[in-house]
Amino acid sequence: SGVSTDTITLNERAGTEETVLLPGGVPLVMVWIPGGTFMMGRYPGEQDSGDSEDSLHQVTVPGFWMAKYELTKRQWVAVMGTTPWSGEDCVLGDLDSPAVFVSWDDAKLFSAMLNGLTGKPFRLPSESQWEYACRAGTTTRFYWGDDPGGTVINDYAWYYYNAFHVDENYAHVVGLKLPNGFGLYDMSGNVREWCADDFHWDYSGAPTDGSAWVDSPRASSRMLRGGGWGHYGNGCRSAGRDGCFPTVTAASIGFRLVVAADMTSPSVSSFAIDNNAAETASRTVRLNNACTNNPTHYMASESSDFSGALWLEYATNPLFTLSSGNEVKTVYFKVKNDAGESAAVSDTITLNVSAGTEETILLPGRVPLVMVWIPDGTFLMGRYPGEQDSSDWEDSQHQVTLSGFWMGKYELTKRQWVAVMGSTPWVGQSYVLNDLDSPAVYVSWDDAQAFITALNGLTGRTFRLPSESEWEYACRAGTTTRFYWGDDPGCTLINDYAWWYYNAGDVADQQYAHVVGSKLPNAWGLYDMSGNVWEWCEDDWHSSYTGALADGNPWVDSPRGLSRVFRGGSWISDNNCRSANRSYGSPDHAHINFGFRLAW
């Protein structure tokens, strides 16, 4: 009978070999098995077949690497340093014959040890991987044909009539018979080979994606394939299968290994930020790269040890968000596949974001969140001497130097809150405008933190509340006066810039926080920094600036204080809308005029 073939996608890698050197320079040769689709199980009327091979079903198997030979004694000793076959009957002493008297549990332990030595993810094949690799595109009883009279099997397999039935009662040196179409030896006969799967009596419910069929909890037996030197020809068929307890060892049981996807670790052959640009005005840049050996994931970070970075699905031009601050940025980059990861490479670019630059982040439902770049600088924080309507808890005026950061152009709106949280804490409350573009109110400091946690989970960014010093610096936008539009001693200009007591709180039909951005912005393009709603900051409350930080970081006690800072005044405030004004509240307190804006 001739050899017939099933549908299979071959490529230039089919039959490619990779050699892994085990301790002592012992080679382990792996062969690339190209992905494809095949019919698994016995064909209708197959000679000498059994019910456990039913029913014939289609399986699609991704490409993988498989050992060219059954695992040998030499390879076992190189990794494990033991000889479990010593003193047992029916064992050939040649180190290039299969490692026998190894249980399924032993095979798993060997894989784990080997993985630790090589950094490559070796494991037992799934049953479908095993049969797919054995058939090598054929649909016949054996990978050399149907061979109904057993006239060809001696050329391909060690089995009952050329081993057990003569004075050769043992597994023979691997690779002495002819290989299959993929270049694999002894897939029929010699030793039965453990697979990763639990044993099932037939294929009812079997996976069709090439994965191992594993029960939960695990079944009592594991799968064996391929037949051994003591089997008749029917046990050596490509569809032949049986099972055994995972602790059992025998002179005719061994295994061979597989590795999913690529055996060779990838490397980065070129890497550049924004096509080798020297400078960028945007924190979002492209990481142009070219790699070898088919990476599956990449990692990028501004930290050389990649602390906090995550593996992401590989792309040749992924986006990356630089940290805040106008300076030279170094980005480190590496890739990996199933075989391991590359060495890290890096490139630099100068970030030069100008004041007022905007970046828009799309929240769920494509709701925009606009952030404005606040440049680094130094300012005097607190009330100036003799400031009108000021308070002594705004003392003493002190110098603060900050790195650049991003801040919300507007107070967080109801629309943005709903997009992230799906809740409406203001519904049913008094003095609330029913417009989704007005500030989210009735949100406590704790609520703001919950929002930020959810937002960061959705976007992968590091949004936060601003520190109190960041807030005042951004509010002032370079000014040193009572308000960011001037001292305005008679409050003749405030109506143009802020919703406050005399145009909202003291007007019967406007007693609520208004749509954001309805007034004039400050010099850095931020709206409603005075009035509309009080804005939570990250800091704990302190009754003066004695001991305050001078670097822009939040002033946080350990343990945390009982109150948090909020800034900016609200629609029911008067002199509280000044740039230096500050107040406080319990972190769990929500109110009609409490909201927040974001920073990162």
Coordinates of C-alpha atoms in Angstrom, one line a residue:
S1 CA 0.0 0.0 0.0
G2 CA 1.3 3.5 -0.9
V3 CA 1.6 6.4 1.4
S4 CA -1.3 8.9 1.3
T5 CA -1.1 12.4 2.8
D6 CA -3.4 14.7 4.8
T7 CA -3.7 18.4 4.5
I8 CA -0.8 20.2 6.2
T9 CA 0.8 23.6 5.9
L10 CA 4.5 23.2 5.2
N11 CA 7.0 26.1 5.2
E12 CA 10.6 26.6 4.9
R13 CA 11.2 25.7 8.5
A14 CA 9.8 22.2 8.2
G15 CA 12.5 19.7 9.2
T16 CA 14.8 22.4 10.6
E17 CA 16.9 21.1 13.4
E18 CA 18.1 22.9 16.6
T19 CA 20.6 21.3 18.9
V20 CA 20.5 22.0 22.6
L21 CA 23.7 21.1 24.6
L22 CA 23.0 19.5 27.9
P23 CA 25.6 19.4 30.7
G24 CA 28.8 17.7 29.6
G25 CA 28.1 18.8 26.0
V26 CA 25.5 16.0 25.4
P27 CA 23.4 17.0 22.4
L28 CA 19.6 17.0 22.4
V29 CA 18.4 17.4 18.8
M30 CA 14.9 19.1 18.2
V31 CA 13.1 19.1 14.9
W32 CA 10.6 21.8 13.8
I33 CA 7.1 20.4 13.2
P34 CA 5.1 22.9 11.1
G35 CA 1.6 23.8 12.2
G36 CA -1.3 22.2 10.3
T37 CA -4.7 20.4 10.4
F38 CA -5.1 16.6 10.5
M39 CA -7.6 13.9 11.2
M40 CA -6.8 12.2 14.5
G41 CA -7.9 8.7 15.4
R42 CA -8.5 5.5 13.4
Y43 CA -9.9 5.7 10.0
P44 CA -13.1 3.7 9.2
G45 CA -12.4 0.0 9.0
E46 CA -8.7 0.4 10.0
Q47 CA -7.0 -3.0 10.4
D48 CA -6.3 -4.1 14.0
S49 CA -7.7 -0.8 15.5
G50 CA -9.7 -0.4 18.7
D51 CA -12.8 1.6 19.9
S52 CA -10.6 3.9 22.1
E53 CA -9.3 5.4 18.8
D54 CA -12.8 6.7 17.9
S55 CA -14.0 8.9 16.6
L56 CA -11.9 10.3 13.8
H57 CA -11.9 14.1 14.3
Q58 CA -10.1 17.2 13.0
V59 CA -7.4 18.9 15.0
T60 CA -5.5 22.0 14.2
V61 CA -2.0 22.0 15.7
P62 CA 0.3 25.1 15.9
G63 CA 3.9 24.6 15.0
F64 CA 6.2 23.2 17.7
W65 CA 9.6 21.6 18.2
M66 CA 9.9 17.8 18.9
A67 CA 12.8 15.7 19.9
K68 CA 14.3 13.8 16.9
Y69 CA 14.8 10.7 19.1
E70 CA 13.3 9.2 22.2
L71 CA 15.1 10.6 25.3
T72 CA 18.3 8.5 25.8
K73 CA 20.0 7.3 28.9
R74 CA 23.0 9.6 28.1
Q75 CA 20.7 12.6 28.1
W76 CA 18.9 11.5 31.3
V77 CA 22.2 11.1 33.1
A78 CA 23.5 14.5 31.9
V79 CA 20.5 16.2 33.5
M80 CA 19.5 14.0 36.4
G81 CA 22.7 12.2 37.3
T82 CA 20.8 9.0 38.1
T83 CA 20.3 5.6 36.4
P84 CA 16.8 4.3 37.3
W85 CA 17.2 1.4 34.9
S86 CA 20.3 0.0 36.7
G87 CA 19.7 -3.6 37.9
E88 CA 16.5 -4.0 35.9
D89 CA 15.8 -6.8 33.5
C90 CA 15.5 -6.3 29.7
V91 CA 17.6 -3.2 29.5
L92 CA 20.4 -2.5 27.0
G93 CA 23.5 -1.0 28.6
D94 CA 24.1 1.4 25.7
L95 CA 23.8 5.0 26.8
D96 CA 22.3 6.0 23.4
S97 CA 19.3 3.7 23.9
P98 CA 16.1 5.1 25.4
A99 CA 16.0 6.0 29.1
V100 CA 13.6 3.4 30.5
F101 CA 12.1 2.6 33.9
V102 CA 11.0 6.3 34.0
S103 CA 7.4 7.1 35.1
W104 CA 5.3 10.0 33.9
D105 CA 6.1 11.7 37.2
D106 CA 9.8 11.2 36.4
A107 CA 9.4 12.6 32.9
K108 CA 7.8 15.7 34.4
L109 CA 10.6 16.1 36.9
F110 CA 13.2 15.7 34.1
S111 CA 11.5 18.5 32.1
A112 CA 11.5 20.8 35.1
M113 CA 15.2 20.2 35.7
L114 CA 16.0 20.6 32.0
N115 CA 14.1 23.9 31.9
G116 CA 16.0 25.2 34.8
L117 CA 19.3 24.3 33.1
T118 CA 18.5 25.7 29.7
G119 CA 15.8 28.4 30.2
K120 CA 13.7 26.7 27.5
P121 CA 10.2 25.5 28.2
F122 CA 10.6 21.7 27.5
R123 CA 7.6 19.5 28.3
L124 CA 5.8 16.3 27.3
P125 CA 3.8 16.5 24.0
S126 CA 0.1 16.6 24.0
E127 CA -1.5 13.4 22.6
S128 CA -2.6 15.3 19.5
Q129 CA 0.9 16.8 19.0
W130 CA 2.3 13.3 19.3
E131 CA 0.0 11.8 16.7
Y132 CA 0.3 14.8 14.3
A133 CA 4.1 14.5 14.5
C134 CA 4.0 10.7 14.1
R135 CA 1.7 10.8 11.0
A136 CA 3.8 13.6 9.4
G137 CA 1.0 14.2 6.9
T138 CA 0.0 10.6 6.3
T139 CA -3.4 9.1 6.8
T140 CA -2.5 5.4 6.8
R141 CA -2.0 2.8 9.6
F142 CA 1.7 3.6 9.9
Y143 CA 3.7 6.6 8.7
W144 CA 5.2 4.3 6.0
G145 CA 1.8 3.1 4.7
D146 CA -1.0 0.6 5.7
D147 CA 1.5 -2.3 5.4
P148 CA -1.3 -4.9 5.9
G149 CA 1.1 -7.9 5.8
G150 CA 3.8 -6.3 8.0
T151 CA 6.3 -6.5 5.2
V152 CA 7.8 -3.0 5.7
I153 CA 7.6 -2.5 9.5
N154 CA 11.1 -4.0 10.1
D155 CA 12.6 -1.1 8.3
Y156 CA 10.9 1.5 10.5
A157 CA 10.3 0.0 14.0
W158 CA 11.6 -2.2 16.8
Y159 CA 8.6 -4.4 17.7
Y160 CA 7.7 -7.9 18.8
Y161 CA 9.1 -9.8 15.8
N162 CA 12.5 -8.1 15.6
A163 CA 13.1 -7.5 19.3
F164 CA 11.0 -9.4 21.9
H165 CA 10.6 -12.6 19.8
V166 CA 14.4 -12.9 19.4
D167 CA 17.3 -12.6 21.8
E168 CA 17.0 -8.7 21.8
N169 CA 14.5 -8.2 24.6
Y170 CA 15.2 -4.5 25.2
A171 CA 14.8 -1.0 23.7
H172 CA 17.4 -0.5 21.0
V173 CA 19.8 2.4 20.3
V174 CA 17.7 5.3 18.9
G175 CA 17.8 6.2 15.3
L176 CA 18.7 2.8 13.8
K177 CA 15.4 2.5 11.8
L178 CA 14.1 4.8 9.1
P179 CA 12.5 8.1 10.1
N180 CA 9.1 9.5 9.2
G181 CA 8.4 12.4 6.9
F182 CA 9.3 14.9 9.5
G183 CA 12.6 13.3 10.2
L184 CA 11.6 11.8 13.6
Y185 CA 12.9 8.3 14.5
D186 CA 11.2 5.5 16.4
M187 CA 7.8 7.1 16.6
S188 CA 6.6 3.5 16.1
G189 CA 8.0 0.9 18.5
N190 CA 11.1 0.8 20.6
V191 CA 9.5 2.4 23.7
R192 CA 6.0 3.6 24.5
E193 CA 6.1 7.4 25.0
W194 CA 4.4 9.4 27.7
C195 CA 2.2 12.3 26.7
A196 CA 1.0 15.2 28.8
D197 CA -2.7 14.1 28.7
D198 CA -4.9 12.2 31.1
F199 CA -6.1 8.9 29.6
H200 CA -9.6 9.0 28.1
W201 CA -11.4 5.9 26.7
D202 CA -12.3 7.7 23.5
Y203 CA -12.2 11.1 21.9
S204 CA -15.7 12.3 23.1
G205 CA -15.0 15.9 24.2
A206 CA -11.4 16.0 23.1
P207 CA -9.8 19.4 22.4
T208 CA -9.3 20.3 18.7
D209 CA -6.5 22.9 19.2
G210 CA -3.5 20.7 19.8
S211 CA -3.6 21.2 23.6
A212 CA -3.3 18.5 26.2
W213 CA -6.6 17.0 27.4
V214 CA -6.3 17.4 31.2
D215 CA -9.1 16.8 33.7
S216 CA -9.6 18.7 36.9
P217 CA -8.9 17.0 39.2
R218 CA -6.4 14.9 37.3
A219 CA -7.5 11.5 36.2
S220 CA -5.8 8.4 37.6
S221 CA -3.9 7.5 34.4
R222 CA -1.8 9.2 31.7
M223 CA -1.6 8.7 28.0
L224 CA 1.1 6.5 26.3
R225 CA 1.6 6.4 22.5
G226 CA 3.6 4.6 19.8
G227 CA 4.0 1.1 21.1
G228 CA 7.1 -0.6 22.3
W229 CA 9.6 -3.3 21.5
G230 CA 7.3 -6.0 23.0
H231 CA 4.2 -4.9 21.0
Y232 CA 2.8 -6.5 17.9
G233 CA 2.4 -4.3 14.9
N234 CA -1.2 -3.3 15.8
G235 CA 0.2 -1.5 18.9
C236 CA 2.7 0.4 16.8
R237 CA 0.1 2.1 14.5
S238 CA -0.1 5.9 14.3
A239 CA -3.5 5.9 15.9
G240 CA -2.7 3.3 18.6
R241 CA -3.1 4.5 22.2
D242 CA -3.2 3.2 25.8
G243 CA -2.8 4.5 29.3
C244 CA -1.0 3.8 32.5
F245 CA -0.7 5.1 36.1
P246 CA 1.7 8.1 36.2
T247 CA 3.9 6.3 38.8
V248 CA 4.4 3.1 36.7
T249 CA 7.9 2.3 35.3
A250 CA 8.8 -0.4 32.8
A251 CA 11.5 -1.6 30.4
S252 CA 9.3 -0.5 27.4
I253 CA 8.3 3.0 28.6
G254 CA 10.2 6.2 27.9
F255 CA 9.4 9.6 26.4
R256 CA 10.4 12.4 24.1
L257 CA 10.2 16.1 24.6
V258 CA 8.6 19.1 22.8
V259 CA 9.0 22.8 23.0
A260 CA 6.2 25.1 21.8
A261 CA 7.0 27.7 19.1
D262 CA 10.6 28.9 18.8
M263 CA 13.6 27.0 20.2
T264 CA 15.9 29.9 19.7
S265 CA 15.8 33.0 21.9
P266 CA 15.1 36.2 19.9
S267 CA 17.5 39.1 19.6
V268 CA 16.9 42.8 18.8
S269 CA 18.8 43.7 15.7
S270 CA 17.8 47.4 15.6
F271 CA 16.0 49.8 18.0
A272 CA 15.2 53.5 17.7
I273 CA 12.8 55.9 19.3
D274 CA 10.7 57.8 16.7
N275 CA 13.0 56.7 13.9
N276 CA 16.1 58.1 15.6
A277 CA 14.6 61.5 16.3
A278 CA 16.7 63.6 18.6
E279 CA 13.8 65.4 20.3
T280 CA 10.0 65.0 20.8
A281 CA 7.3 67.4 22.0
S282 CA 5.0 64.5 22.8
R283 CA 5.4 62.0 25.6
T284 CA 3.9 59.3 23.3
V285 CA 6.7 57.9 21.1
R286 CA 7.1 54.9 18.8
L287 CA 9.6 52.2 19.5
N288 CA 10.9 51.2 16.1
N289 CA 12.5 47.8 16.2
A290 CA 13.6 44.8 14.2
C291 CA 14.2 41.4 15.7
T292 CA 15.3 37.9 14.8
N293 CA 13.8 34.5 15.8
N294 CA 10.1 35.5 16.0
P295 CA 9.6 37.3 19.3
T296 CA 6.1 36.9 20.8
H297 CA 6.3 39.7 23.4
Y298 CA 8.2 42.8 24.2
M299 CA 9.0 44.9 27.3
A300 CA 9.9 48.6 27.5
S301 CA 10.9 50.7 30.4
E302 CA 12.8 53.8 31.4
S303 CA 14.4 51.6 34.1
S304 CA 17.4 49.5 33.1
D305 CA 16.1 46.7 35.4
F306 CA 12.6 47.0 33.8
S307 CA 11.0 47.3 37.3
G308 CA 7.2 47.6 37.1
A309 CA 7.2 46.9 33.3
L310 CA 4.9 44.2 31.8
W311 CA 5.4 41.9 28.8
L312 CA 3.1 43.0 26.0
E313 CA 2.3 41.3 22.7
Y314 CA 5.1 42.0 20.2
A315 CA 4.8 44.7 17.6
T316 CA 7.5 46.3 15.4
N317 CA 6.4 49.9 16.2
P318 CA 4.6 49.9 19.5
L319 CA 3.7 53.1 21.3
F320 CA 5.4 54.1 24.6
T321 CA 4.6 56.9 27.0
L322 CA 7.6 58.7 28.4
S323 CA 7.7 59.9 32.0
S324 CA 7.0 63.5 32.8
G325 CA 9.8 66.1 32.8
N326 CA 11.6 67.8 30.0
E327 CA 15.0 66.0 29.8
V328 CA 16.9 63.3 28.0
K329 CA 14.9 60.0 28.3
T330 CA 16.5 56.6 28.0
V331 CA 14.2 53.7 27.0
Y332 CA 15.2 50.1 27.5
F333 CA 13.7 47.4 25.3
K334 CA 13.8 43.6 25.1
V335 CA 11.8 40.8 23.5
K336 CA 11.1 37.2 24.2
N337 CA 9.6 34.0 22.8
D338 CA 9.0 30.6 24.4
A339 CA 12.7 29.8 24.2
G340 CA 13.8 32.8 26.2
E341 CA 14.4 36.5 26.1
S342 CA 16.9 38.8 24.3
A343 CA 19.5 41.1 25.8
A344 CA 18.2 44.6 26.5
V345 CA 18.9 47.5 24.1
S346 CA 18.3 51.2 24.6
D347 CA 17.9 54.5 22.8
T348 CA 17.6 58.1 24.0
I349 CA 15.4 61.0 23.0
T350 CA 15.0 64.5 24.5
L351 CA 11.5 65.3 25.7
N352 CA 10.7 69.0 25.3
V353 CA 7.0 69.5 25.9
S354 CA 6.0 73.2 26.0
A355 CA 3.6 74.7 28.5
G356 CA 0.0 74.2 27.4
T357 CA 0.7 71.2 25.2
E358 CA -2.4 68.9 25.3
E359 CA -2.8 65.1 25.2
T360 CA -6.2 63.4 24.9
I361 CA -6.9 60.0 26.4
L362 CA -10.0 58.2 25.3
L363 CA -12.0 56.6 28.1
P364 CA -14.5 53.8 27.5
G365 CA -17.2 54.9 25.0
R366 CA -14.5 57.2 23.5
V367 CA -15.1 59.9 26.2
P368 CA -12.1 62.3 26.0
L369 CA -10.0 63.2 28.9
V370 CA -7.7 66.2 28.0
M371 CA -4.5 66.6 29.9
V372 CA -2.3 69.8 29.8
W373 CA 1.5 69.8 30.2
I374 CA 2.6 71.9 33.2
P375 CA 6.3 72.8 32.8
D376 CA 8.9 72.4 35.5
G377 CA 9.8 75.5 37.5
T378 CA 10.1 77.2 40.9
F379 CA 7.5 79.3 42.6
L380 CA 6.6 80.9 45.9
M381 CA 3.8 78.9 47.5
G382 CA 1.4 80.5 50.0
R383 CA -0.1 83.9 50.7
Y384 CA 2.0 86.9 50.0
P385 CA 2.5 89.4 52.9
G386 CA -0.6 91.4 53.5
E387 CA -2.7 89.5 50.9
Q388 CA -6.3 90.6 51.0
D389 CA -8.8 88.1 52.6
S390 CA -6.0 85.6 53.4
S391 CA -5.5 83.2 56.3
D392 CA -2.6 82.4 58.5
W393 CA -2.8 78.7 57.5
E394 CA -1.5 79.9 54.2
D395 CA 1.8 80.8 55.9
S396 CA 4.6 80.9 55.5
Q397 CA 5.3 81.7 51.8
H398 CA 8.1 79.3 50.7
Q399 CA 9.9 78.3 47.6
V400 CA 9.0 75.0 45.8
T401 CA 10.7 73.5 42.8
L402 CA 8.7 71.1 40.7
S403 CA 9.4 68.7 37.8
G404 CA 7.0 69.0 34.9
F405 CA 3.7 67.0 35.0
W406 CA 0.4 66.6 33.3
M407 CA -2.8 68.0 34.7
G408 CA -6.5 67.8 33.7
K409 CA -7.6 70.7 31.6
Y410 CA -10.9 70.5 33.3
E411 CA -12.3 69.3 36.6
L412 CA -13.4 65.6 36.2
T413 CA -16.9 65.5 34.7
K414 CA -19.9 63.4 35.3
R415 CA -19.5 61.9 31.8
Q416 CA -15.9 60.8 32.5
W417 CA -16.9 59.4 35.9
V418 CA -19.7 57.3 34.4
A419 CA -17.4 56.1 31.5
V420 CA -15.0 54.6 34.1
M421 CA -17.1 53.8 37.1
G422 CA -20.6 53.3 35.7
S423 CA -22.1 54.9 38.8
T424 CA -23.9 58.2 39.4
P425 CA -23.3 59.2 43.1
W426 CA -24.9 62.7 42.5
V427 CA -28.3 61.3 41.4
G428 CA -31.0 62.2 43.9
Q429 CA -28.9 64.9 45.5
S430 CA -29.9 68.6 45.7
Y431 CA -28.0 71.4 43.9
V432 CA -26.8 69.3 41.1
L433 CA -26.8 70.3 37.4
N434 CA -28.1 67.5 35.2
D435 CA -25.4 68.0 32.5
L436 CA -22.8 65.2 32.0
D437 CA -20.2 67.9 31.2
S438 CA -20.5 69.5 34.6
P439 CA -18.2 68.3 37.4
A440 CA -18.6 64.9 39.1
V441 CA -19.8 65.9 42.6
Y442 CA -20.6 64.1 45.8
V443 CA -17.3 62.3 45.4
S444 CA -15.0 61.9 48.4
W445 CA -11.2 61.7 48.5
D446 CA -11.7 58.0 48.9
D447 CA -14.0 57.9 45.8
A448 CA -11.4 59.8 43.8
Q449 CA -8.8 57.2 44.7
A450 CA -11.2 54.4 43.6
F451 CA -11.7 56.2 40.3
I452 CA -8.0 56.5 39.8
T453 CA -7.4 52.9 40.5
A454 CA -10.1 51.9 37.9
L455 CA -8.8 54.4 35.4
N456 CA -5.2 53.2 35.6
G457 CA -6.4 49.6 35.2
L458 CA -8.2 50.6 32.0
T459 CA -5.5 52.8 30.5
G460 CA -2.2 51.3 31.8
R461 CA -1.2 54.8 32.9
T462 CA -0.4 56.2 36.3
F463 CA -3.1 58.9 36.9
R464 CA -3.2 60.4 40.5
L465 CA -4.4 63.4 42.4
P466 CA -2.1 66.4 42.2
S467 CA 0.0 67.3 45.2
E468 CA -1.0 70.5 46.9
S469 CA 2.1 72.3 45.7
E470 CA 1.5 71.0 42.1
W471 CA -2.1 72.3 42.3
E472 CA -1.1 75.8 43.4
Y473 CA 1.8 76.0 40.9
A474 CA -0.6 74.9 38.1
C475 CA -3.3 77.3 39.3
R476 CA -0.9 80.3 39.5
A477 CA 0.6 79.6 36.0
G478 CA 3.4 82.0 36.7
T479 CA 1.4 84.7 38.6
T480 CA 2.0 85.9 42.1
T481 CA -1.3 87.7 42.6
R482 CA -4.4 86.8 44.6
F483 CA -6.0 85.2 41.6
Y484 CA -4.5 84.0 38.3
W485 CA -6.0 87.0 36.5
G486 CA -4.6 89.5 39.0
D487 CA -5.3 90.8 42.5
D488 CA -8.8 92.0 41.5
P489 CA -9.4 93.8 44.9
G490 CA -12.9 94.7 44.1
C491 CA -13.7 91.4 42.4
T492 CA -14.7 93.1 39.1
L493 CA -13.1 90.4 36.9
I494 CA -13.8 87.2 38.8
N495 CA -17.1 86.6 36.9
D496 CA -15.1 86.1 33.7
Y497 CA -12.9 83.4 35.2
A498 CA -14.9 81.6 37.9
W499 CA -18.2 80.3 39.1
W500 CA -18.5 81.6 42.6
Y501 CA -21.0 82.8 45.2
Y502 CA -22.2 85.9 43.4
N503 CA -22.8 84.3 40.0
A504 CA -23.9 80.8 41.0
G505 CA -24.4 80.2 44.8
D506 CA -26.3 83.5 45.3
V507 CA -28.4 83.1 42.2
A508 CA -31.6 81.1 42.7
D509 CA -31.6 79.3 39.4
Q510 CA -27.8 78.6 39.2
Q511 CA -27.1 76.9 42.5
Y512 CA -24.8 74.1 41.3
A513 CA -21.5 73.4 39.7
H514 CA -21.6 74.5 36.1
V515 CA -20.4 72.9 32.9
V516 CA -16.6 72.9 32.9
G517 CA -14.7 75.3 30.6
S518 CA -17.5 77.9 30.5
K519 CA -15.2 80.6 32.0
L520 CA -11.8 81.9 30.8
P521 CA -8.7 79.7 31.5
N522 CA -5.5 80.6 33.2
A523 CA -2.2 81.2 31.3
W524 CA -1.5 77.4 31.0
G525 CA -4.9 76.6 29.5
L526 CA -6.5 75.2 32.7
Y527 CA -10.1 76.0 33.4
D528 CA -12.0 76.5 36.7
M529 CA -8.9 76.4 38.9
S530 CA -10.9 79.0 40.8
G531 CA -14.4 78.2 41.8
N532 CA -17.0 75.7 40.5
V533 CA -15.9 72.8 42.8
W534 CA -13.3 72.3 45.5
E535 CA -10.6 69.9 44.2
W536 CA -9.1 67.2 46.3
C537 CA -5.3 67.0 46.5
E538 CA -3.2 64.0 47.6
D539 CA -1.8 65.6 50.7
D540 CA -2.7 65.2 54.3
W541 CA -3.9 68.5 56.0
H542 CA -1.4 70.6 57.9
S543 CA -2.4 73.8 59.5
S544 CA 0.6 75.7 58.2
Y545 CA 3.6 75.2 55.9
T546 CA 6.0 74.5 58.8
G547 CA 8.0 71.5 57.6
A548 CA 6.4 71.4 54.2
L549 CA 8.2 69.7 51.3
A550 CA 10.0 71.9 48.7
D551 CA 10.1 69.4 45.8
G552 CA 6.5 69.2 44.6
N553 CA 5.7 65.8 46.2
P554 CA 2.6 65.3 48.3
W555 CA 3.0 66.0 52.0
V556 CA 1.8 62.7 53.5
D557 CA 2.1 61.6 57.2
S558 CA 2.8 58.1 58.4
P559 CA 0.3 56.9 59.5
R560 CA -2.0 59.0 57.3
G561 CA -3.6 62.1 58.9
L562 CA -7.4 62.3 59.5
S563 CA -8.0 65.0 56.8
R564 CA -7.1 65.7 53.2
V565 CA -6.4 69.0 51.5
F566 CA -8.7 70.5 48.9
R567 CA -8.1 73.6 46.9
G568 CA -9.6 76.2 44.6
G569 CA -12.9 77.3 46.2
S570 CA -16.3 76.5 44.7
W571 CA -19.6 77.8 43.4
I572 CA -20.6 78.8 46.9
S573 CA -17.2 80.4 47.8
D574 CA -16.1 84.1 47.8
N575 CA -12.6 84.9 49.0
N576 CA -11.9 81.1 49.0
C577 CA -11.3 81.2 45.3
R578 CA -7.8 82.8 45.7
S579 CA -4.8 80.9 44.4
A580 CA -3.3 80.5 47.9
N581 CA -6.5 79.5 49.6
R582 CA -6.6 76.0 51.2
S583 CA -9.0 73.9 53.2
Y584 CA -9.6 70.4 54.3
G585 CA -12.0 67.6 54.8
S586 CA -12.4 64.0 55.9
P587 CA -11.3 61.6 53.1
D588 CA -14.7 59.9 53.2
H589 CA -16.7 63.1 53.0
A590 CA -18.7 63.8 49.8
H591 CA -20.6 67.0 49.2
I592 CA -22.4 69.1 46.6
N593 CA -19.3 71.2 45.8
F594 CA -16.5 68.5 46.1
G595 CA -14.8 67.2 43.0
F596 CA -11.3 66.7 41.6
R597 CA -9.0 66.9 38.6
L598 CA -6.4 64.5 37.6
A599 CA -2.6 64.6 37.3
W600 CA 0.1 62.2 36.2

